[in-house]
Short mmCIF file of C-alpha atoms in Angstrom, two decimals:
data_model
loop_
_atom_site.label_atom_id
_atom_site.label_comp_id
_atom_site.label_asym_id
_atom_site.label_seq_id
_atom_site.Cartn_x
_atom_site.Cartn_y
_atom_site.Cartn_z
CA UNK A 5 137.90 -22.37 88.19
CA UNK A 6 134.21 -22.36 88.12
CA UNK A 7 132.70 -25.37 89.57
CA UNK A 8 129.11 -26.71 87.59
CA UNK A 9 125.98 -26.58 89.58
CA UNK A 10 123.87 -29.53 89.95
CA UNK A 11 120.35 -29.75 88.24
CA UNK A 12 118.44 -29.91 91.55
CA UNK A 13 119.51 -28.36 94.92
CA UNK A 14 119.86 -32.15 96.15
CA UNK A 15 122.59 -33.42 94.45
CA UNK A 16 124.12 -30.39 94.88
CA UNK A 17 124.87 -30.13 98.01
CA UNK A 18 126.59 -33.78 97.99
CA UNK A 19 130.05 -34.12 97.89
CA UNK A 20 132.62 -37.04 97.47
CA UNK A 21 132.93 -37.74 101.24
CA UNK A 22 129.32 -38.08 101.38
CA UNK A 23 128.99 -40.45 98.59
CA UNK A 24 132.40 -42.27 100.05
CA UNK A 25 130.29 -42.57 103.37
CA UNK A 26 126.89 -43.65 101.71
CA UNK A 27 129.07 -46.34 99.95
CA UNK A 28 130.67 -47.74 103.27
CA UNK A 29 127.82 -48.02 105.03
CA UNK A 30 126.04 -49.84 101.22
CA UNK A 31 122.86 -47.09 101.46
CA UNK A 32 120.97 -47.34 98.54
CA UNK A 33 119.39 -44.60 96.83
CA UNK A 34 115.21 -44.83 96.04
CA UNK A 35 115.30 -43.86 91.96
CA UNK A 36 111.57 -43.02 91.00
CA UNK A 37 111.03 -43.84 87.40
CA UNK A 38 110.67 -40.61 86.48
CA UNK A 39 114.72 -39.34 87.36
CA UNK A 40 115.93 -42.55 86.65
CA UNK A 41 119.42 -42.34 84.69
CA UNK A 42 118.49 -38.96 84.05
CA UNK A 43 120.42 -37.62 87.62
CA UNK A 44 123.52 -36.69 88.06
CA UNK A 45 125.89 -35.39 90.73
CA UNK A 46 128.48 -33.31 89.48
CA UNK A 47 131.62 -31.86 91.67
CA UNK A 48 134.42 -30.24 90.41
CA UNK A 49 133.94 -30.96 86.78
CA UNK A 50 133.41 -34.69 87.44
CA UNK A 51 129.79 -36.65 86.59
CA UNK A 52 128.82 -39.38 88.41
CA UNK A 53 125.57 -41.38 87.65
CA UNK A 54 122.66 -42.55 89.57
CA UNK A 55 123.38 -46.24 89.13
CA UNK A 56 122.05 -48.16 92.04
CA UNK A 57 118.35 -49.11 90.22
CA UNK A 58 120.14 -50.11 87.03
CA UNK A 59 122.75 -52.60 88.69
CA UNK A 60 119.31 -53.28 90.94
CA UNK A 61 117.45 -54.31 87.46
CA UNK A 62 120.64 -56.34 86.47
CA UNK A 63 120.64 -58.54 89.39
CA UNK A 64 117.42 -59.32 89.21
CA UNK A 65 117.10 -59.97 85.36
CA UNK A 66 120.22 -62.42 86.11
CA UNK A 67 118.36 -64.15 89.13
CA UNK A 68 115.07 -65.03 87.02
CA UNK A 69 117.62 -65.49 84.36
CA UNK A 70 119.14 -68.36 86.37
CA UNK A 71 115.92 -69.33 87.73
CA UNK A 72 114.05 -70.41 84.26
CA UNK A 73 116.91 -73.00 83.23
CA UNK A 74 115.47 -75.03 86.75
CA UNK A 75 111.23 -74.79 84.85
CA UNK A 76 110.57 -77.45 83.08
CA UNK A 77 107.47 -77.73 81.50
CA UNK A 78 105.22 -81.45 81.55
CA UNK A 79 103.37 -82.29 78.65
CA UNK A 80 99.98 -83.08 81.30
CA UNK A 81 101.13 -79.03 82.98
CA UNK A 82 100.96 -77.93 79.14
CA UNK A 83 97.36 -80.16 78.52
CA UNK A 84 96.08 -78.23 81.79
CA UNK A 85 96.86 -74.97 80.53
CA UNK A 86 95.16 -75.73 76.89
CA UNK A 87 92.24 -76.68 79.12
CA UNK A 88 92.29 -73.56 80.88
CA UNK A 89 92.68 -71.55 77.64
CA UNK A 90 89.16 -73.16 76.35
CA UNK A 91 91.30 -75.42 73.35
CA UNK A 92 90.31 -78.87 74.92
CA UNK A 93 87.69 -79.76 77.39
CA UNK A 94 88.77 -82.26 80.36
CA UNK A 95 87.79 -84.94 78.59
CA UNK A 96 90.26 -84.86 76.11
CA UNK A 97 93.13 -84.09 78.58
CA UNK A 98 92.39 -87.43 80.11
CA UNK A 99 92.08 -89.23 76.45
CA UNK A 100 95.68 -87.50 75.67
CA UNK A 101 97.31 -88.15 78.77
CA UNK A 102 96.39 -91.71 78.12
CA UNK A 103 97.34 -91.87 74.89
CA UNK A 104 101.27 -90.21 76.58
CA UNK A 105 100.60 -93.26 79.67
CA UNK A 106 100.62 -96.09 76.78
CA UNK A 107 103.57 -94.26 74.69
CA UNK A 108 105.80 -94.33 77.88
CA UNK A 109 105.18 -98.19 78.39
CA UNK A 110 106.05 -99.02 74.86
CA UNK A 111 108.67 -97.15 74.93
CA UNK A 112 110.20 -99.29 77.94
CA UNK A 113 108.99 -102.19 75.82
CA UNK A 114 111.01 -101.72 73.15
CA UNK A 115 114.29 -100.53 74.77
CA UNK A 116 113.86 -103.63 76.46
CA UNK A 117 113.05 -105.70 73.95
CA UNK A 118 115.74 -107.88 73.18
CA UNK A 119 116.35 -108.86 76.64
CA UNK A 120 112.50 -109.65 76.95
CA UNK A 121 112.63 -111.69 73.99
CA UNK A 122 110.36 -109.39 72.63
CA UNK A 123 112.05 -109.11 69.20
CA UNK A 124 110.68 -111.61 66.29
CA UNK A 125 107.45 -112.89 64.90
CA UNK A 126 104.58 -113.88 66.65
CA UNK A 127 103.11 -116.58 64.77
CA UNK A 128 99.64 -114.76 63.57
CA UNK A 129 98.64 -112.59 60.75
CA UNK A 130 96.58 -109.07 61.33
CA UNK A 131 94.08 -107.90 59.23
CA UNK A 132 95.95 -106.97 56.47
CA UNK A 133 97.94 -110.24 55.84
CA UNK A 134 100.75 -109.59 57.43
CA UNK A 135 102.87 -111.11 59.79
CA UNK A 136 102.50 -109.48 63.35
CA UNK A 137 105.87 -108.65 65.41
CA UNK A 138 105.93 -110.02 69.40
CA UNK A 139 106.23 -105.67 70.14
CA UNK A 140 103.14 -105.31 67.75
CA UNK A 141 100.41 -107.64 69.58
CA UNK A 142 101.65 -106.83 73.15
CA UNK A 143 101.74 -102.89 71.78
CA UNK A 144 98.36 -103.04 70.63
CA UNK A 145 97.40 -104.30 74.13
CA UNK A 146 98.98 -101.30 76.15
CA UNK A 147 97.13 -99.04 73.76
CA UNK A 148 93.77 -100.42 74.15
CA UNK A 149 93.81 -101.03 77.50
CA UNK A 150 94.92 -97.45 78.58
CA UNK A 151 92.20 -96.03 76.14
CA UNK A 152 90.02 -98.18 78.13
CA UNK A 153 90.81 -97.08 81.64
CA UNK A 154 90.88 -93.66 80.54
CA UNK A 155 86.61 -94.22 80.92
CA UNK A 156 86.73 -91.48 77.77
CA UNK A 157 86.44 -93.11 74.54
CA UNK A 158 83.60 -94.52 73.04
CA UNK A 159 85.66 -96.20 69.80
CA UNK A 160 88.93 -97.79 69.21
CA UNK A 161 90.24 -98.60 66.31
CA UNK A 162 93.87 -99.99 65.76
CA UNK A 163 95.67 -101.31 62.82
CA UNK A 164 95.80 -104.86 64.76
CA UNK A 165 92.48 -105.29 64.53
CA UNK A 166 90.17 -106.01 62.00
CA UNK A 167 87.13 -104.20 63.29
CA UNK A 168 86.52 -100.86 65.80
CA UNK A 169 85.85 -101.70 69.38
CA UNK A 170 83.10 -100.13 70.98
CA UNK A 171 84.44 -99.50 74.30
CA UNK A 172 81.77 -100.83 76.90
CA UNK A 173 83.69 -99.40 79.94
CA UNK A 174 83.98 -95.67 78.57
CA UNK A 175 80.32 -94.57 80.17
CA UNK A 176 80.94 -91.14 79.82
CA UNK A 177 83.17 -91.12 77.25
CA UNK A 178 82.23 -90.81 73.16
CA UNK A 179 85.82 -90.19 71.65
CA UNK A 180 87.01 -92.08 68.37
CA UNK A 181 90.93 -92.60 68.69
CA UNK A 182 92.41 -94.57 65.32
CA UNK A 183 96.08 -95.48 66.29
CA UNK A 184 98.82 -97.73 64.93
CA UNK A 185 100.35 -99.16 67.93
CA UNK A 186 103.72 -99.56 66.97
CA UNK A 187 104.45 -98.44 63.41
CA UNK A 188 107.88 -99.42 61.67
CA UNK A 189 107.86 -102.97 63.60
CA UNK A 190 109.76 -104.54 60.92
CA UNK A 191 112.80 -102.52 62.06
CA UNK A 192 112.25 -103.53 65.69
CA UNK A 193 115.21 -106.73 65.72
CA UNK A 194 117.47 -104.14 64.03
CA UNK A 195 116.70 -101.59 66.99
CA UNK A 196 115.25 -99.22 63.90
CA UNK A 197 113.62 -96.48 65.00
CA UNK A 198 110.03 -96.86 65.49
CA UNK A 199 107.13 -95.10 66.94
CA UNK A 200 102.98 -94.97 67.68
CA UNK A 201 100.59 -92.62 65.72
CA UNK A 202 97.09 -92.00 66.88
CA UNK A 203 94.48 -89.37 65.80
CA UNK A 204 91.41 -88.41 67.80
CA UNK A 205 87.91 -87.44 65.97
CA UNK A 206 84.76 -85.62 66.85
CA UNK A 207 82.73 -87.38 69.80
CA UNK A 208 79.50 -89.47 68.64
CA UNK A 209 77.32 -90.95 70.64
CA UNK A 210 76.14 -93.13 68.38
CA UNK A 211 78.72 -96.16 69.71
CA UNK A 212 77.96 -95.84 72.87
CA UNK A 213 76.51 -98.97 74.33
CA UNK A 214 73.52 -98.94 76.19
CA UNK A 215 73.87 -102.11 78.58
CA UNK A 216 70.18 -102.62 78.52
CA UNK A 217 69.64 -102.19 75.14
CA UNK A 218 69.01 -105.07 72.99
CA UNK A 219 71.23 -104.31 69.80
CA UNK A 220 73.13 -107.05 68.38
CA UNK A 221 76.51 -106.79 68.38
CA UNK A 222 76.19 -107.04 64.70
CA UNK A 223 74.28 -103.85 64.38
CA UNK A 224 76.64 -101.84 66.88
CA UNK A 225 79.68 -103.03 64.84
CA UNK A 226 78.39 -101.65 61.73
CA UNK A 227 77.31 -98.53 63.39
CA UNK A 228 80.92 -98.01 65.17
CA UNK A 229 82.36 -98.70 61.45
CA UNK A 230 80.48 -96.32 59.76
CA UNK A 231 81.17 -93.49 62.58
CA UNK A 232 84.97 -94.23 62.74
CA UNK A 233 85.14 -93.71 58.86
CA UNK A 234 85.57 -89.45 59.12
CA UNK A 235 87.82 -87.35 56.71
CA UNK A 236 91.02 -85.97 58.64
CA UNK A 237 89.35 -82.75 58.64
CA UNK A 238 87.65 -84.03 61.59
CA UNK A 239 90.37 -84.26 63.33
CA UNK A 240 90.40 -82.74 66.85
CA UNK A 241 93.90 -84.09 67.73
CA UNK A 242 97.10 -85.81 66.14
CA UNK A 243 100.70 -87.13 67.03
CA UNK A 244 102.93 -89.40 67.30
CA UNK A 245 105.72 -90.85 69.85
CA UNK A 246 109.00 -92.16 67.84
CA UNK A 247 111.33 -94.45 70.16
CA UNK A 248 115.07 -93.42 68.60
CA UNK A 249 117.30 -92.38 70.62
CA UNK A 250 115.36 -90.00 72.69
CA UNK A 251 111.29 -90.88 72.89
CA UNK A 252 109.50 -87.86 71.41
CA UNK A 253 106.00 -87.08 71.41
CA UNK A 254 104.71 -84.78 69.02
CA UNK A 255 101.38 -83.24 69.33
CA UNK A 256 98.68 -81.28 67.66
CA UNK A 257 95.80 -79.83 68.91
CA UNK A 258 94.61 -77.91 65.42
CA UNK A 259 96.25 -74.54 66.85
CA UNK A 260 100.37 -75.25 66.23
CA UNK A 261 102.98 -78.57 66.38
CA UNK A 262 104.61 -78.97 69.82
CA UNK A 263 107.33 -81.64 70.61
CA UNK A 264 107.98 -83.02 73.99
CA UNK A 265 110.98 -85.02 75.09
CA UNK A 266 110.80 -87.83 77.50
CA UNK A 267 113.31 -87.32 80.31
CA UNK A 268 114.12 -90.87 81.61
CA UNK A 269 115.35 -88.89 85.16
CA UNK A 270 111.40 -87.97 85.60
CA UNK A 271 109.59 -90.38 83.66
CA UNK A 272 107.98 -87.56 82.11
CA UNK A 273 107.49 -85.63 78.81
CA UNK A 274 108.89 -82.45 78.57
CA UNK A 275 107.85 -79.66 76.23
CA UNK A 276 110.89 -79.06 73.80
CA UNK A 277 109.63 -77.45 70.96
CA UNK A 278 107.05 -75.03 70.31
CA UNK A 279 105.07 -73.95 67.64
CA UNK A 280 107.34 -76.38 64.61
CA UNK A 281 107.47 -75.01 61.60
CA UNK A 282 108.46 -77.01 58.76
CA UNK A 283 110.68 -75.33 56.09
CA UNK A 284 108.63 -74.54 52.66
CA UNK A 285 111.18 -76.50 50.68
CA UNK A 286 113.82 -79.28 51.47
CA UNK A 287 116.61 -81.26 49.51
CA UNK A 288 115.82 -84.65 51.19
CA UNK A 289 113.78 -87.47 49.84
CA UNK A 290 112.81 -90.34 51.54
CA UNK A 291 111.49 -92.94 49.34
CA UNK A 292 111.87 -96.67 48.79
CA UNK A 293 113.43 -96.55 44.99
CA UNK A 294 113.57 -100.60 45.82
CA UNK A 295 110.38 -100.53 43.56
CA UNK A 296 111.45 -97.81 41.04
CA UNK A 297 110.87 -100.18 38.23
CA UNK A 298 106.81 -100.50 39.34
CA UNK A 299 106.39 -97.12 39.36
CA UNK A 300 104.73 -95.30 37.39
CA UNK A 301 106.63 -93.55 34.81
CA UNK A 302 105.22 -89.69 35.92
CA UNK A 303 106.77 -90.79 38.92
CA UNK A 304 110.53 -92.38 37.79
CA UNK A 305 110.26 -88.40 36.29
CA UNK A 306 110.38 -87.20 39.36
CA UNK A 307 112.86 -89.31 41.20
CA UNK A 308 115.54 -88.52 38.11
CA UNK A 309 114.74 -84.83 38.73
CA UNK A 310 115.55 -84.76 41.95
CA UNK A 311 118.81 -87.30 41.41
CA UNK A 312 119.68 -84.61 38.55
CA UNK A 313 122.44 -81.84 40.04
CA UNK A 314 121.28 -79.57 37.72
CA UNK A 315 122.93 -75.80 37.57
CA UNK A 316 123.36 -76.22 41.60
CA UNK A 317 125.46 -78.94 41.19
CA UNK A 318 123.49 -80.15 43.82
CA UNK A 319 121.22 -83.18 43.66
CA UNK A 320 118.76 -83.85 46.36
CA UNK A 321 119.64 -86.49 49.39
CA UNK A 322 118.12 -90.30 49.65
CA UNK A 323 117.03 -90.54 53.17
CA UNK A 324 115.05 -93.83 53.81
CA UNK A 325 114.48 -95.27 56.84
CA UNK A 326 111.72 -97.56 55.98
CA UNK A 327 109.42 -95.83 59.55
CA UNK A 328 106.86 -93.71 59.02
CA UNK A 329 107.35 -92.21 61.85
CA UNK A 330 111.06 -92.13 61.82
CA UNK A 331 111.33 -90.85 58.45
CA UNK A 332 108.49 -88.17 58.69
CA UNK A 333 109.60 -86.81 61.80
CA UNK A 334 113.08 -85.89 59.93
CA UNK A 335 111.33 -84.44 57.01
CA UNK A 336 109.56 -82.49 59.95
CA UNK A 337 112.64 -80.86 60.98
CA UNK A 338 114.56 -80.71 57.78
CA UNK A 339 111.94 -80.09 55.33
CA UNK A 340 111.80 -82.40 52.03
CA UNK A 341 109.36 -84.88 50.29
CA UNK A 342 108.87 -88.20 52.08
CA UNK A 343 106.36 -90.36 49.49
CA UNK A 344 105.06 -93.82 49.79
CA UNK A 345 103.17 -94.46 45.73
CA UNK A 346 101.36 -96.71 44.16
CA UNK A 347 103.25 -99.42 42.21
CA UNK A 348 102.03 -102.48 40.07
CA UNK A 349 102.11 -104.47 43.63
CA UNK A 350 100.04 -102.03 45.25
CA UNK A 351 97.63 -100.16 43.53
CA UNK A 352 97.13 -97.68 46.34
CA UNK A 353 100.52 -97.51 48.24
CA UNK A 354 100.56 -99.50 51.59
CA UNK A 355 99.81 -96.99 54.17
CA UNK A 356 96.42 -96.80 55.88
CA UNK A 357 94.24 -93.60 55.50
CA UNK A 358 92.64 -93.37 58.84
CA UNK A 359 95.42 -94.44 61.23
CA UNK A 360 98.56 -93.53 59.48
CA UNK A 361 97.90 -90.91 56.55
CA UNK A 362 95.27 -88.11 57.77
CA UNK A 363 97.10 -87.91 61.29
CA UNK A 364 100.36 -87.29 60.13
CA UNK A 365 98.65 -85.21 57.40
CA UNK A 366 97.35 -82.66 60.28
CA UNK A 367 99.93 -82.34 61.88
CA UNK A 368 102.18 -81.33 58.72
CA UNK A 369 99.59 -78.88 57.46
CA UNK A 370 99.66 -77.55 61.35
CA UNK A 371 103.53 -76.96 60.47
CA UNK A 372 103.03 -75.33 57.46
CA UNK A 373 103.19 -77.98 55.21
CA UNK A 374 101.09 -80.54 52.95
CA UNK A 375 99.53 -83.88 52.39
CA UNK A 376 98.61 -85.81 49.71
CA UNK A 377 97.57 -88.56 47.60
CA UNK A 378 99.34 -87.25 44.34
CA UNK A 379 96.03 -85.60 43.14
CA UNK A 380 94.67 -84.51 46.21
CA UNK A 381 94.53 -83.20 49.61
CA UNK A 382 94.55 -86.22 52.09
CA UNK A 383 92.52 -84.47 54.80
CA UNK A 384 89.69 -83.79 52.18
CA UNK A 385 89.31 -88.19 51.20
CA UNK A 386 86.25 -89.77 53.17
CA UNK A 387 87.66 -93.23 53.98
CA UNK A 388 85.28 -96.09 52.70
CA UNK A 389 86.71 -98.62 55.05
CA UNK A 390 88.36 -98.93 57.92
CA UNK A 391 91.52 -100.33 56.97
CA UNK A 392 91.91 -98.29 53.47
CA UNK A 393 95.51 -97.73 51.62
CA UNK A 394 95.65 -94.52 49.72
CA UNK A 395 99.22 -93.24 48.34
CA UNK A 396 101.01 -90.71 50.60
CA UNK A 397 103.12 -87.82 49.65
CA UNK A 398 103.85 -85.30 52.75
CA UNK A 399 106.23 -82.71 53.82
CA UNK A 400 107.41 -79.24 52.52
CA UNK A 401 104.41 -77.66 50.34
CA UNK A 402 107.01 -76.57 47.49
CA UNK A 403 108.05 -80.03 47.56
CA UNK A 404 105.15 -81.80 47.47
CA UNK A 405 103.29 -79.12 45.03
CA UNK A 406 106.35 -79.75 42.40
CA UNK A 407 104.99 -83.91 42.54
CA UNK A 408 102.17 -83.08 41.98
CA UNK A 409 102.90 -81.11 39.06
CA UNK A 410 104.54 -84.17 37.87
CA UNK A 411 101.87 -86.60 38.74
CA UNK A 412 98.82 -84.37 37.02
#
């Protein structure tokens, strides 16, 4: 019987008890790229394969494999590298890492608020009448005061207060950052979920104070009210940090939605989710039908559309949590319609614009979604005042186009 000749002279001349040796002794055989899995030693009939670079390749793809579960990425490693890429200066990073700093000592706040005797009211009104939590005035505080030590902003404004501060201790530092320190607090004795939402706007130097300068405070007020009073569309950064039961902070920089996770073993924020996308339509709705009969009657349209099965047999899902934060981070996710209208109570809806509405607003449109005030897009209103209500419907753009429809 013929025996088959080898492709090169090489592997010719090898036979079974040379392999069998090369094997005891675990030699290992130099594959260029350019013969690899292409050679083959053949004796007697039989083919056997060049396989030491592949099994090579295997091990190592399983040992980087095994390596990546151990990489965890921070949310201030993730800021550096968006600092590195040109998308934020350092400035920025510091204002955002901040921003995380305060997040992380509400959070501890609140989990801890019952045995704190955080929970209940504190015995003063805020600037829009209504009764402020315990969590809500010592919230506010942990905002400003990590704003302040950040030495980066030049204005803050917060839903607890009834004017912007100019920030006298930010020397170097012109950022605006609106925030509501602790949105949903009504929920807080019920151990609701609740969260923060801030938004960051184009530096002005404007506010800053010049020590020897002999403004009135008067005069700077009105200038730091006027220059905090920008459409979302100037909007350099968004999020929000909901305390459930994980703490999530959710952040855009204008270029994508990214989620991080705060792992209690660390004490830090952990990138979880990249580059959120929310889906184009949903079958959730969150709003509060409480005040169905003060709606108006465009609206009560809607609602029985979306209570109607029609040929689906399917009628949409009442998901109300009564947080902002709670309830758009699950619309987020899910996709859907979360709305808060106008009713014969409140002419326009009970959210604020600046603090509340244009944040979340940029960060839906970032995740492929939409905004609005029933007629239009909230990013495009110019706020008037500080504290202004305007209606809010946001999440999946079929969704909130069909309202719309509805509403014109």
């Amino acid at each position: 019987m013929a025996v088959s000749t080898a492709t090169t002279p090489t592997t010719s001349s090898l036979s079974f008890s040379h392999l069998s040796f090369f094997q005891h002794k675990k030699a290992s055989f130099l594959c260029t790229k350019n013969i690899i899995a292409k050679r083959k030693c053949e004796h007697r009939g039989v083919h056997v394969k060049c396989m030491v670079f592949e099994k090579s390749s295997a091990a190592e793809a399983k040992k980087t494999k095994r390596q990546s579960v151990y990489k965890l990425q921070t949310l201030t490693s993730w800021l550096l590298k968006q600092e590195q890429d040109g998308i934020i200066d350092a400035e920025l990073t510091i204002v955002l890492d901040s921003i995380s700093m305060a997040c992380k000592q509400i959070a501890s706040l609140v989990q801890r608020a019952g045995i704190s005797k955080l929970t209940g009211v504190h015995g003063a009104i805020n600037a829009h009448g209504e009764d402020q939590k315990k969590l809500d005035v010592v919230s506010n505080e942990v905002f400003s005061n990590c704003l302040r030590a950040s030495g980066r902003t030049g204005i803050i404004a917060s839903e607890e207060e009834d004017v912007p501060v100019a920030v006298e201790e930010s020397y170097y530092g012109n950022y605006i950052v609106v925030f509501d320190p602790l949105d949903g607090s009504s929920n807080i004795d019920a151990a609701v979920s609740t969260g923060s939402i801030f938004g960051i706007y184009t530096p002005n130097d404007d506010c800053l104070l010049d020590l020897e300068d002999s403004t009135t405070l008067d005069t700077v007020e009105q200038r730091c009210i006027v220059n905090v009073c920008q459409p979302g569309n100037n909007l350099l950064a968004a999020g929000y940090c909901m305390y459930s039961s994980s703490v999530i902070f959710v952040l855009t920089l204008g270029n994508g939605v990214f989620s991080f996770t705060l792992d209690p073993m660390f004490g830090e924020f952990i990138l979880t989710q990249e580059n959120i996308q929310i889906p184009k339509a949903g079958n959730i709705y969150a709003f509060n039908e409480g005040n169905y009969q003060l709606w108006d009657d465009r609206l009560k349209k809607y609602i029985d559309h979306l209570k109607d099965p029609g040929p689906s047999g399917k009628p949409y899902s009442a998901r109300y949590i009564g947080s902002l934060v709670g309830d758009f981070h699950r619309t987020l996710l899910y996709g859907g319609i979360y709305g808060y209208p106008r009713n014969k109570k409140s002419r326009n809806g009970k959210l604020r614009l600046l603090y509340e509405c244009a944040p979340m607003s940029f960060i839906v449109e970032q995740a492929g979604g939409k905004g609005s005030d029933g007629q239009q897009r909230i990013l495009d209103i110019q706020p008037v005042e500080i504290h202004q209500r305007v209606p809010l419907y946001i999440g999946s753009i079929e969704e909130v186009e069909k309202l719309e429809k509805y509403l014109s």
